[in-house]
mmCIF file of C-alpha atoms and ligand atoms in Angstrom:
data_model
loop_
_atom_site.group_PDB
_atom_site.id
_atom_site.type_symbol
_atom_site.label_atom_id
_atom_site.label_comp_id
_atom_site.label_asym_id
_atom_site.label_seq_id
_atom_site.Cartn_x
_atom_site.Cartn_y
_atom_site.Cartn_z
ATOM 1 C CA MET Z 4 -6.874 12.659 21.790
ATOM 2 C CA ARG Z 5 -9.299 12.271 18.905
ATOM 3 C CA ALA Z 6 -9.261 8.997 17.010
ATOM 4 C CA ALA Z 7 -11.423 7.159 14.463
ATOM 5 C CA VAL Z 8 -12.366 3.855 16.072
ATOM 6 C CA VAL Z 9 -13.768 0.651 14.569
ATOM 7 C CA ARG Z 10 -16.128 -0.850 17.147
ATOM 8 C CA ARG Z 11 -17.999 -3.282 14.877
ATOM 9 C CA PHE Z 12 -17.069 -4.656 11.452
ATOM 10 C CA GLY Z 13 -18.959 -3.063 8.610
ATOM 11 C CA GLN Z 14 -20.272 -0.206 10.772
ATOM 12 C CA PRO Z 15 -19.275 3.463 10.498
ATOM 13 C CA LEU Z 16 -16.142 4.408 12.427
ATOM 14 C CA ARG Z 17 -16.722 6.519 15.519
ATOM 15 C CA ILE Z 18 -14.766 9.670 16.273
ATOM 16 C CA GLU Z 19 -13.918 9.270 19.937
ATOM 17 C CA ASP Z 20 -11.875 10.922 22.609
ATOM 18 C CA VAL Z 21 -9.413 8.261 23.800
ATOM 19 C CA PRO Z 22 -6.370 8.419 26.110
ATOM 20 C CA VAL Z 23 -3.015 9.315 24.544
ATOM 21 C CA PRO Z 24 -0.958 6.067 24.558
ATOM 22 C CA GLN Z 25 2.274 5.944 26.580
ATOM 23 C CA PRO Z 26 5.454 4.771 24.838
ATOM 24 C CA GLY Z 27 7.043 1.668 26.405
ATOM 25 C CA PRO Z 28 10.625 0.438 25.968
ATOM 26 C CA GLY Z 29 11.748 0.722 22.320
ATOM 27 C CA GLU Z 30 8.701 2.795 21.423
ATOM 28 C CA LEU Z 31 8.043 6.341 20.260
ATOM 29 C CA LEU Z 32 4.971 8.457 20.756
ATOM 30 C CA ILE Z 33 4.289 10.122 17.402
ATOM 31 C CA LYS Z 34 2.218 13.271 16.939
ATOM 32 C CA VAL Z 35 0.376 12.499 13.715
ATOM 33 C CA LEU Z 36 0.389 15.184 11.017
ATOM 34 C CA THR Z 37 -1.196 13.235 8.168
ATOM 35 C CA SER Z 38 -2.532 9.743 7.635
ATOM 36 C CA GLY Z 39 -3.230 8.172 4.245
ATOM 37 C CA VAL Z 40 -6.388 6.130 3.687
ATOM 38 C CA CYS Z 41 -5.433 2.774 2.158
ATOM 39 C CA HIS Z 42 -8.011 0.297 0.864
ATOM 40 C CA THR Z 43 -6.543 -2.134 3.409
ATOM 41 C CA ASP Z 44 -8.036 0.039 6.172
ATOM 42 C CA LEU Z 45 -11.423 -0.517 4.566
ATOM 43 C CA HIS Z 46 -10.841 -4.303 4.418
ATOM 44 C CA ALA Z 47 -9.828 -4.093 8.112
ATOM 45 C CA ALA Z 48 -12.914 -2.117 9.147
ATOM 46 C CA ASP Z 49 -15.181 -4.470 7.184
ATOM 47 C CA GLY Z 50 -13.525 -7.585 8.624
ATOM 48 C CA ASP Z 51 -12.902 -8.820 5.058
ATOM 49 C CA TRP Z 52 -9.958 -11.145 5.677
ATOM 50 C CA PRO Z 53 -9.623 -14.566 7.337
ATOM 51 C CA VAL Z 54 -7.529 -13.127 10.184
ATOM 52 C CA LYS Z 55 -9.482 -10.206 11.639
ATOM 53 C CA PRO Z 56 -8.311 -7.422 13.948
ATOM 54 C CA ALA Z 57 -9.451 -7.549 17.577
ATOM 55 C CA LEU Z 58 -12.198 -4.973 18.228
ATOM 56 C CA PRO Z 59 -12.129 -2.106 18.974
ATOM 57 C CA PHE Z 60 -9.163 -0.759 17.009
ATOM 58 C CA ILE Z 61 -7.855 2.399 15.314
ATOM 59 C CA PRO Z 62 -6.892 1.864 11.618
ATOM 60 C CA GLY Z 63 -4.185 3.685 9.650
ATOM 61 C CA HIS Z 64 -0.730 2.653 8.417
ATOM 62 C CA GLU Z 65 0.371 5.600 6.276
ATOM 63 C CA GLY Z 66 1.163 7.870 9.208
ATOM 64 C CA VAL Z 67 3.445 10.884 8.952
ATOM 65 C CA GLY Z 68 4.332 12.662 12.169
ATOM 66 C CA LEU Z 69 6.836 14.068 14.596
ATOM 67 C CA VAL Z 70 8.339 12.263 17.556
ATOM 68 C CA ALA Z 71 6.547 13.653 20.617
ATOM 69 C CA GLU Z 72 8.004 11.456 23.347
ATOM 70 C CA LEU Z 73 10.664 8.750 23.631
ATOM 71 C CA GLY Z 74 10.092 5.484 25.472
ATOM 72 C CA PRO Z 75 12.791 4.173 27.817
ATOM 73 C CA ASP Z 76 16.019 3.056 26.070
ATOM 74 C CA VAL Z 77 15.295 4.845 22.774
ATOM 75 C CA ASP Z 78 18.389 6.717 21.652
ATOM 76 C CA ARG Z 79 18.131 6.711 17.853
ATOM 77 C CA PHE Z 80 15.547 9.512 17.729
ATOM 78 C CA ARG Z 81 14.981 12.884 19.316
ATOM 79 C CA VAL Z 82 11.766 14.674 20.127
ATOM 80 C CA GLY Z 83 10.689 16.589 17.004
ATOM 81 C CA ASP Z 84 12.213 14.167 14.458
ATOM 82 C CA PRO Z 85 9.923 13.528 11.462
ATOM 83 C CA VAL Z 86 9.002 9.849 11.072
ATOM 84 C CA GLY Z 87 6.759 7.606 9.019
ATOM 85 C CA LEU Z 88 4.612 4.818 10.447
ATOM 86 C CA ALA Z 89 4.077 1.929 8.020
ATOM 87 C CA TRP Z 90 2.115 -1.348 8.068
ATOM 88 C CA LEU Z 91 4.969 -3.360 9.603
ATOM 89 C CA HIS Z 92 4.778 -2.105 13.179
ATOM 90 C CA ASP Z 93 7.424 -4.576 14.325
ATOM 91 C CA ALA Z 94 8.672 -8.134 13.913
ATOM 92 C CA CYS Z 95 10.464 -10.604 16.190
ATOM 93 C CA GLY Z 96 13.946 -9.835 14.855
ATOM 94 C CA HIS Z 97 15.306 -13.352 15.254
ATOM 95 C CA CYS Z 98 13.295 -15.817 13.140
ATOM 96 C CA GLU Z 99 14.390 -17.236 9.788
ATOM 97 C CA TYR Z 100 12.569 -14.441 7.939
ATOM 98 C CA CYS Z 101 13.781 -11.588 10.115
ATOM 99 C CA ARG Z 102 17.358 -12.839 9.845
ATOM 100 C CA THR Z 103 17.265 -13.050 6.062
ATOM 101 C CA GLY Z 104 15.850 -9.606 5.298
ATOM 102 C CA TRP Z 105 12.250 -10.800 4.996
ATOM 103 C CA GLU Z 106 10.840 -9.312 8.175
ATOM 104 C CA THR Z 107 7.571 -8.744 6.301
ATOM 105 C CA LEU Z 108 7.018 -12.521 6.514
ATOM 106 C CA CYS Z 109 7.712 -12.793 10.258
ATOM 107 C CA GLY Z 110 5.026 -14.868 11.963
ATOM 108 C CA GLU Z 111 5.322 -12.763 15.121
ATOM 109 C CA GLN Z 112 4.884 -9.388 13.410
ATOM 110 C CA HIS Z 113 2.470 -6.687 14.503
ATOM 111 C CA ASP Z 114 0.743 -4.537 11.902
ATOM 112 C CA SER Z 115 -0.158 -0.876 12.334
ATOM 113 C CA GLY Z 116 -3.885 -0.204 12.266
ATOM 114 C CA TYR Z 117 -4.633 -3.934 12.373
ATOM 115 C CA SER Z 118 -3.097 -5.857 15.263
ATOM 116 C CA VAL Z 119 -1.980 -2.631 17.002
ATOM 117 C CA ASN Z 120 -3.634 0.788 16.870
ATOM 118 C CA GLY Z 121 -2.831 2.921 13.844
ATOM 119 C CA ALA Z 122 -2.595 6.512 12.678
ATOM 120 C CA TYR Z 123 -6.242 7.598 12.319
ATOM 121 C CA ALA Z 124 -5.568 9.495 15.545
ATOM 122 C CA GLU Z 125 -3.786 12.532 16.879
ATOM 123 C CA TYR Z 126 -1.094 10.313 18.421
ATOM 124 C CA VAL Z 127 0.171 6.839 17.625
ATOM 125 C CA ILE Z 128 2.853 4.513 18.989
ATOM 126 C CA GLY Z 129 5.674 3.446 16.644
ATOM 127 C CA ARG Z 130 8.644 1.149 17.259
ATOM 128 C CA ALA Z 131 11.957 2.970 17.013
ATOM 129 C CA ASP Z 132 13.495 0.062 15.073
ATOM 130 C CA TYR Z 133 10.687 -0.029 12.498
ATOM 131 C CA VAL Z 134 9.483 3.527 11.797
ATOM 132 C CA ALA Z 135 10.958 5.299 8.784
ATOM 133 C CA ARG Z 136 13.148 8.309 9.256
ATOM 134 C CA LEU Z 137 11.949 11.183 7.051
ATOM 135 C CA PRO Z 138 14.047 14.080 5.746
ATOM 136 C CA SER Z 139 13.896 17.462 7.473
ATOM 137 C CA SER Z 140 11.855 19.012 4.688
ATOM 138 C CA PHE Z 141 8.942 17.331 2.890
ATOM 139 C CA ASP Z 142 5.229 17.694 2.224
ATOM 140 C CA PRO Z 143 3.331 15.629 4.854
ATOM 141 C CA LEU Z 144 0.331 15.218 2.542
ATOM 142 C CA THR Z 145 2.148 13.684 -0.411
ATOM 143 C CA MET Z 146 4.580 11.724 1.790
ATOM 144 C CA ALA Z 147 1.845 9.743 3.592
ATOM 145 C CA PRO Z 148 0.925 7.417 0.683
ATOM 146 C CA VAL Z 149 4.588 6.574 0.130
ATOM 147 C CA LEU Z 150 4.514 4.701 3.461
ATOM 148 C CA CYS Z 151 2.208 1.979 2.134
ATOM 149 C CA ALA Z 152 1.178 2.559 -1.489
ATOM 150 C CA GLY Z 153 4.764 3.577 -2.286
ATOM 151 C CA VAL Z 154 6.752 0.843 -0.606
ATOM 152 C CA THR Z 155 4.223 -1.866 -1.524
ATOM 153 C CA THR Z 156 4.263 -1.133 -5.222
ATOM 154 C CA TYR Z 157 7.994 -0.420 -5.392
ATOM 155 C CA LYS Z 158 8.575 -3.860 -3.845
ATOM 156 C CA GLY Z 159 5.850 -5.411 -6.006
ATOM 157 C CA ILE Z 160 7.552 -4.107 -9.150
ATOM 158 C CA LEU Z 161 10.927 -5.460 -7.999
ATOM 159 C CA GLU Z 162 9.210 -8.801 -7.438
ATOM 160 C CA THR Z 163 8.150 -8.961 -11.116
ATOM 161 C CA GLU Z 164 11.854 -8.906 -12.024
ATOM 162 C CA ALA Z 165 10.981 -6.753 -15.056
ATOM 163 C CA ARG Z 166 14.070 -4.898 -16.267
ATOM 164 C CA PRO Z 167 14.453 -1.339 -17.574
ATOM 165 C CA GLY Z 168 13.002 -1.072 -21.076
ATOM 166 C CA GLN Z 169 10.671 -4.014 -20.549
ATOM 167 C CA TRP Z 170 6.897 -3.866 -20.174
ATOM 168 C CA LEU Z 171 4.987 -3.736 -16.917
ATOM 169 C CA ALA Z 172 1.209 -4.045 -16.923
ATOM 170 C CA ILE Z 173 -0.418 -2.460 -13.875
ATOM 171 C CA SER Z 174 -3.941 -3.639 -13.163
ATOM 172 C CA GLY Z 175 -5.751 -1.183 -10.889
ATOM 173 C CA ILE Z 176 -4.768 2.493 -10.990
ATOM 174 C CA GLY Z 177 -6.068 3.471 -7.564
ATOM 175 C CA GLY Z 178 -4.131 4.621 -4.522
ATOM 176 C CA LEU Z 179 -1.500 1.952 -5.061
ATOM 177 C CA GLY Z 180 -1.584 1.764 -8.851
ATOM 178 C CA HIS Z 181 -1.098 5.467 -9.586
ATOM 179 C CA VAL Z 182 2.010 5.439 -7.398
ATOM 180 C CA ALA Z 183 3.187 2.146 -8.941
ATOM 181 C CA LEU Z 184 3.047 3.791 -12.341
ATOM 182 C CA GLN Z 185 5.399 6.546 -11.203
ATOM 183 C CA TYR Z 186 7.883 4.086 -9.675
ATOM 184 C CA ALA Z 187 7.784 2.001 -12.842
ATOM 185 C CA LYS Z 188 8.531 4.990 -15.090
ATOM 186 C CA ALA Z 189 11.310 6.150 -12.746
ATOM 187 C CA MET Z 190 12.746 2.618 -12.909
ATOM 188 C CA GLY Z 191 12.853 2.762 -16.717
ATOM 189 C CA LEU Z 192 9.957 0.426 -17.451
ATOM 190 C CA ARG Z 193 7.312 0.807 -20.130
ATOM 191 C CA VAL Z 194 3.847 0.755 -18.658
ATOM 192 C CA VAL Z 195 0.424 -0.311 -19.788
ATOM 193 C CA ALA Z 196 -2.188 0.734 -17.225
ATOM 194 C CA LEU Z 197 -5.561 -0.984 -16.798
ATOM 195 C CA ASP Z 198 -8.546 0.061 -14.709
ATOM 196 C CA VAL Z 199 -12.339 -0.003 -14.875
ATOM 197 C CA GLY Z 200 -12.683 3.751 -14.274
ATOM 198 C CA ASP Z 201 -12.133 6.294 -17.056
ATOM 199 C CA ASP Z 202 -10.917 8.937 -14.591
ATOM 200 C CA LYS Z 203 -8.233 6.496 -13.408
ATOM 201 C CA LEU Z 204 -7.058 6.048 -16.981
ATOM 202 C CA VAL Z 205 -6.922 9.811 -17.523
ATOM 203 C CA LEU Z 206 -4.722 10.070 -14.418
ATOM 204 C CA ALA Z 207 -2.545 7.204 -15.689
ATOM 205 C CA ARG Z 208 -2.030 9.043 -18.966
ATOM 206 C CA THR Z 209 -1.093 12.244 -17.109
ATOM 207 C CA LEU Z 210 1.435 10.308 -15.056
ATOM 208 C CA GLY Z 211 3.181 8.995 -18.157
ATOM 209 C CA ALA Z 212 1.648 5.587 -18.928
ATOM 210 C CA ASP Z 213 2.725 4.414 -22.376
ATOM 211 C CA ALA Z 214 -0.706 2.870 -22.942
ATOM 212 C CA VAL Z 215 -3.986 2.856 -21.025
ATOM 213 C CA LEU Z 216 -6.834 0.381 -21.382
ATOM 214 C CA ARG Z 217 -10.224 -0.393 -19.880
ATOM 215 C CA ALA Z 218 -9.733 -3.665 -18.003
ATOM 216 C CA ASP Z 219 -13.354 -4.580 -18.667
ATOM 217 C CA ALA Z 220 -13.096 -4.231 -22.459
ATOM 218 C CA ALA Z 221 -13.672 -7.597 -24.146
ATOM 219 C CA ASP Z 222 -10.373 -7.356 -26.025
ATOM 220 C CA ALA Z 223 -8.246 -5.951 -23.158
ATOM 221 C CA ALA Z 224 -5.887 -8.938 -22.951
ATOM 222 C CA GLU Z 225 -5.502 -9.110 -26.710
ATOM 223 C CA ARG Z 226 -4.677 -5.395 -26.845
ATOM 224 C CA VAL Z 227 -2.023 -5.775 -24.146
ATOM 225 C CA GLN Z 228 -0.499 -8.673 -26.092
ATOM 226 C CA GLN Z 229 -0.363 -6.460 -29.218
ATOM 227 C CA ILE Z 230 0.971 -3.332 -27.509
ATOM 228 C CA THR Z 231 3.726 -5.217 -25.680
ATOM 229 C CA GLY Z 232 4.616 -7.533 -28.551
ATOM 230 C CA GLY Z 233 3.643 -10.760 -26.814
ATOM 231 C CA GLY Z 234 2.654 -9.824 -23.281
ATOM 232 C CA ALA Z 235 4.054 -7.823 -20.403
ATOM 233 C CA HIS Z 236 7.287 -9.046 -18.788
ATOM 234 C CA GLY Z 237 5.848 -8.153 -15.410
ATOM 235 C CA VAL Z 238 2.262 -7.723 -14.244
ATOM 236 C CA LEU Z 239 1.428 -5.932 -11.011
ATOM 237 C CA VAL Z 240 -2.110 -6.474 -9.729
ATOM 238 C CA THR Z 241 -3.368 -3.860 -7.291
ATOM 239 C CA ALA Z 242 -7.023 -4.155 -8.316
ATOM 240 C CA VAL Z 243 -9.632 -4.972 -5.689
ATOM 241 C CA SER Z 244 -11.387 -7.517 -7.911
ATOM 242 C CA PRO Z 245 -10.605 -11.259 -8.245
ATOM 243 C CA ASP Z 246 -11.406 -10.922 -11.992
ATOM 244 C CA ALA Z 247 -8.295 -8.801 -12.358
ATOM 245 C CA PHE Z 248 -6.213 -11.669 -10.954
ATOM 246 C CA THR Z 249 -7.531 -14.064 -13.573
ATOM 247 C CA GLN Z 250 -7.001 -11.457 -16.290
ATOM 248 C CA ALA Z 251 -3.410 -10.845 -15.143
ATOM 249 C CA LEU Z 252 -2.359 -14.269 -16.417
ATOM 250 C CA GLN Z 253 -3.677 -13.357 -19.875
ATOM 251 C CA LEU Z 254 -1.548 -10.203 -19.938
ATOM 252 C CA THR Z 255 1.723 -11.943 -19.142
ATOM 253 C CA ARG Z 256 4.495 -12.737 -21.571
ATOM 254 C CA ARG Z 257 6.031 -16.206 -21.711
ATOM 255 C CA ARG Z 258 8.456 -16.524 -18.782
ATOM 256 C CA GLY Z 259 6.855 -13.454 -17.187
ATOM 257 C CA THR Z 260 6.017 -12.864 -13.544
ATOM 258 C CA VAL Z 261 2.731 -11.757 -12.027
ATOM 259 C CA SER Z 262 3.122 -9.930 -8.741
ATOM 260 C CA LEU Z 263 -0.093 -9.925 -6.734
ATOM 261 C CA VAL Z 264 -0.586 -7.174 -4.154
ATOM 262 C CA GLY Z 265 -4.326 -6.479 -4.243
ATOM 263 C CA LEU Z 266 -6.215 -8.233 -1.449
ATOM 264 C CA PRO Z 267 -9.900 -8.565 -2.358
ATOM 265 C CA PRO Z 268 -11.457 -11.422 -0.403
ATOM 266 C CA GLY Z 269 -11.958 -14.461 -2.622
ATOM 267 C CA GLU Z 270 -10.237 -16.800 -5.048
ATOM 268 C CA PHE Z 271 -9.314 -16.738 -8.705
ATOM 269 C CA ALA Z 272 -9.131 -19.323 -11.459
ATOM 270 C CA THR Z 273 -5.657 -20.301 -12.654
ATOM 271 C CA PRO Z 274 -5.417 -22.014 -16.078
ATOM 272 C CA ILE Z 275 -2.836 -24.736 -15.445
ATOM 273 C CA PHE Z 276 -2.039 -25.231 -19.114
ATOM 274 C CA ASP Z 277 -1.034 -21.569 -19.621
ATOM 275 C CA VAL Z 278 0.997 -21.347 -16.427
ATOM 276 C CA VAL Z 279 2.931 -24.510 -17.260
ATOM 277 C CA LEU Z 280 3.505 -24.039 -20.966
ATOM 278 C CA LYS Z 281 4.334 -20.339 -20.703
ATOM 279 C CA ARG Z 282 6.481 -20.903 -17.607
ATOM 280 C CA LEU Z 283 4.688 -18.174 -15.704
ATOM 281 C CA THR Z 284 5.530 -17.188 -12.163
ATOM 282 C CA ILE Z 285 2.684 -16.135 -9.866
ATOM 283 C CA ARG Z 286 3.958 -14.409 -6.775
ATOM 284 C CA GLY Z 287 2.333 -12.727 -3.802
ATOM 285 C CA SER Z 288 3.956 -9.582 -2.463
ATOM 286 C CA ILE Z 289 3.306 -8.012 0.917
ATOM 287 C CA VAL Z 290 4.334 -4.405 1.689
ATOM 288 C CA GLY Z 291 8.137 -4.088 1.887
ATOM 289 C CA THR Z 292 11.023 -4.326 4.314
ATOM 290 C CA ARG Z 293 12.552 -1.370 6.119
ATOM 291 C CA GLN Z 294 15.194 -1.208 3.416
ATOM 292 C CA ASP Z 295 12.512 -1.200 0.693
ATOM 293 C CA LEU Z 296 10.753 1.576 2.603
ATOM 294 C CA ASP Z 297 13.864 3.751 2.725
ATOM 295 C CA GLU Z 298 14.391 3.225 -1.005
ATOM 296 C CA ALA Z 299 10.747 4.013 -1.761
ATOM 297 C CA ILE Z 300 10.978 7.224 0.285
ATOM 298 C CA ALA Z 301 14.147 8.219 -1.578
ATOM 299 C CA PHE Z 302 12.223 8.244 -4.884
ATOM 300 C CA ALA Z 303 9.688 10.644 -3.357
ATOM 301 C CA VAL Z 304 12.364 12.858 -1.825
ATOM 302 C CA ALA Z 305 14.069 13.039 -5.229
ATOM 303 C CA GLY Z 306 10.787 14.226 -6.761
ATOM 304 C CA LYS Z 307 10.441 11.162 -8.991
ATOM 305 C CA VAL Z 308 7.248 9.976 -7.301
ATOM 306 C CA ARG Z 309 4.522 12.337 -6.164
ATOM 307 C CA PRO Z 310 1.214 10.824 -5.094
ATOM 308 C CA GLN Z 311 -1.912 12.671 -6.194
ATOM 309 C CA VAL Z 312 -3.676 13.430 -2.933
ATOM 310 C CA ARG Z 313 -6.840 15.046 -1.681
ATOM 311 C CA SER Z 314 -6.948 16.002 1.978
ATOM 312 C CA ALA Z 315 -9.858 15.278 4.324
ATOM 313 C CA ARG Z 316 -10.562 15.734 8.013
ATOM 314 C CA LEU Z 317 -10.627 12.838 10.458
ATOM 315 C CA SER Z 318 -14.357 13.412 10.944
ATOM 316 C CA GLU Z 319 -14.897 12.757 7.214
ATOM 317 C CA ILE Z 320 -13.480 9.215 7.324
ATOM 318 C CA ASN Z 321 -16.813 7.459 6.754
ATOM 319 C CA ASP Z 322 -17.470 9.510 3.609
ATOM 320 C CA VAL Z 323 -13.965 8.705 2.395
ATOM 321 C CA PHE Z 324 -14.540 4.967 2.977
ATOM 322 C CA ARG Z 325 -17.822 5.143 1.046
ATOM 323 C CA GLU Z 326 -16.074 6.782 -1.916
ATOM 324 C CA LEU Z 327 -13.196 4.317 -1.791
ATOM 325 C CA LYS Z 328 -15.594 1.370 -1.782
ATOM 326 C CA ALA Z 329 -17.417 2.810 -4.794
ATOM 327 C CA GLY Z 330 -14.116 3.248 -6.683
ATOM 328 C CA ARG Z 331 -14.567 7.027 -6.728
ATOM 329 C CA VAL Z 332 -11.248 8.065 -5.148
ATOM 330 C CA ASN Z 333 -8.796 9.100 -7.851
ATOM 331 C CA GLY Z 334 -5.311 8.930 -6.309
ATOM 332 C CA ARG Z 335 -5.223 8.883 -2.507
ATOM 333 C CA VAL Z 336 -7.199 10.618 0.238
ATOM 334 C CA VAL Z 337 -4.978 11.732 3.125
ATOM 335 C CA LEU Z 338 -6.390 12.710 6.518
ATOM 336 C CA ASP Z 339 -4.926 16.006 7.689
ATOM 337 C CA LEU Z 340 -4.719 16.036 11.485
ATOM 338 C CA ARG Z 341 -2.784 19.305 11.805
HETATM 339 P P1 LIG L 16 -8.032 1.698 -4.380
HETATM 340 O O1 LIG L 16 -9.462 1.458 -4.089
HETATM 341 O O2 LIG L 16 -7.469 3.056 -4.242
HETATM 342 O O3 LIG L 16 -7.662 1.174 -5.855
HETATM 343 C C1 LIG L 16 -8.164 -0.008 -6.404
HETATM 344 C C2 LIG L 16 -8.327 0.205 -7.905
HETATM 345 O O4 LIG L 16 -8.691 -1.042 -8.516
HETATM 346 C C3 LIG L 16 -9.407 1.217 -8.264
HETATM 347 O O5 LIG L 16 -8.864 2.234 -9.087
HETATM 348 C C4 LIG L 16 -10.444 0.390 -9.011
HETATM 349 O O6 LIG L 16 -11.107 1.119 -10.024
HETATM 350 C C5 LIG L 16 -9.547 -0.705 -9.599
HETATM 351 N N1 LIG L 16 -10.262 -1.892 -10.072
HETATM 352 C C6 LIG L 16 -11.379 -2.469 -9.568
HETATM 353 N N2 LIG L 16 -11.698 -3.561 -10.298
HETATM 354 C C7 LIG L 16 -10.772 -3.666 -11.284
HETATM 355 C C8 LIG L 16 -10.554 -4.572 -12.344
HETATM 356 N N3 LIG L 16 -11.358 -5.624 -12.559
HETATM 357 N N4 LIG L 16 -9.489 -4.373 -13.163
HETATM 358 C C9 LIG L 16 -8.663 -3.325 -12.972
HETATM 359 N N5 LIG L 16 -8.816 -2.423 -11.979
HETATM 360 C C10 LIG L 16 -9.857 -2.600 -11.149
HETATM 361 O O7 LIG L 16 -7.237 0.662 -3.412
HETATM 362 P P2 LIG L 16 -5.686 0.690 -2.984
HETATM 363 O O8 LIG L 16 -5.534 1.470 -1.725
HETATM 364 O O9 LIG L 16 -4.865 0.989 -4.175
HETATM 365 O O10 LIG L 16 -5.490 -0.846 -2.559
HETATM 366 C C11 LIG L 16 -5.641 -1.851 -3.548
HETATM 367 C C12 LIG L 16 -5.576 -3.237 -2.931
HETATM 368 O O11 LIG L 16 -4.247 -3.504 -2.500
HETATM 369 C C13 LIG L 16 -6.462 -3.450 -1.712
HETATM 370 O O12 LIG L 16 -7.052 -4.738 -1.781
HETATM 371 C C14 LIG L 16 -5.488 -3.360 -0.561
HETATM 372 O O13 LIG L 16 -5.900 -4.061 0.586
HETATM 373 C C15 LIG L 16 -4.286 -4.017 -1.176
HETATM 374 N N6 LIG L 16 -3.007 -3.709 -0.526
HETATM 375 C C16 LIG L 16 -2.094 -4.709 -0.469
HETATM 376 C C17 LIG L 16 -0.851 -4.472 0.076
HETATM 377 C C18 LIG L 16 0.174 -5.547 0.110
HETATM 378 O O14 LIG L 16 1.189 -5.376 0.780
HETATM 379 N N7 LIG L 16 -0.006 -6.633 -0.589
HETATM 380 C C19 LIG L 16 -0.553 -3.199 0.580
HETATM 381 C C20 LIG L 16 -1.502 -2.195 0.481
HETATM 382 C C21 LIG L 16 -2.735 -2.444 -0.096
HETATM 383 ZN ZN1 LIG L 17 -1.860 0.024 2.888
HETATM 384 ZN ZN1 LIG L 18 10.643 -12.691 12.899
#
């Protein structure tokens, strides 16, 4: 099968012919139809994070496909069933986190396209207990981003604890942010969208943002305070810049919660005085559980969330990465492997 392979960090991916993997017990072989390109895949290929993937590896964790073969003991799926492969490839199932509905925090987890091979390939292995079941009819191109951008931002919004009618500030209107905006509107929130690209703000407006602002404007925080009447109840940071993390605290209302999902390498300054006196909550949020994933998919199936996608071929992956790095992808690029 053809696959895009990372052999060295920071080097172009290579399109290679590699053996089709064989499904073991509890596993499914999935014929990949489409595969979304998340900025995380770029961090993975660049070796950006403290824990790096073992080389070589195949990235991709927004995989949409059909079950091609069942491993031994798998009885919950049939050949031909449509499924979605997400970041959480599997978890141990018995630790404190797995038992309390926080399998995303399991220390024994495997992650698609990071610690196990992902969906930038014609076939990929998924775990029957962790893949998402998709409806019989859907668009494989627009469904792909739901599997990471969708579930991650849906969960991230829930983690802000902002309630319908309240304000959510979304910093970063890229692949994640433009989907976040649609979840937020569908959940009854008012949204102020911030990005450093004008095209991103145009898209945010089209998708129903109540206000849009350049994050790099000198008065951005002040404007958000004015628009929201004292700051946003929830702030979701998807931006790939540590500056956006520092700015997020300036956008937050007293007693508000900042939900951090962007993962640029680095650190950010936290003004202790503001956090303490305004009783702010700063919270990390990592993808979502299987239940979150099903809920996120339901929004898409109901037509309430529809990622803006542009399709590309597997062989174009290095161009797509270059554009993503330069901030030139508006919405999501999805690899079409059909
Ligand atoms: P993307 O490149 O599509 O979008 C990032 C956006 O941030 C771009 O629109 C860019 O213009 C904007 N941006 C850059 N600097 C900014 C600033 N200072 N202020 C506001 N906006 C700014 O990337 P993506 O696929 O949406 O992923 C975003 C980040 O989220 C990545 O770091 C990725 O690894 C991370 N991520 C985290 C999780 C999780 O579970 N926590 C899941 C998926 C992705
Ligand atoms: Zn992702
Ligand atoms: Zn566990």
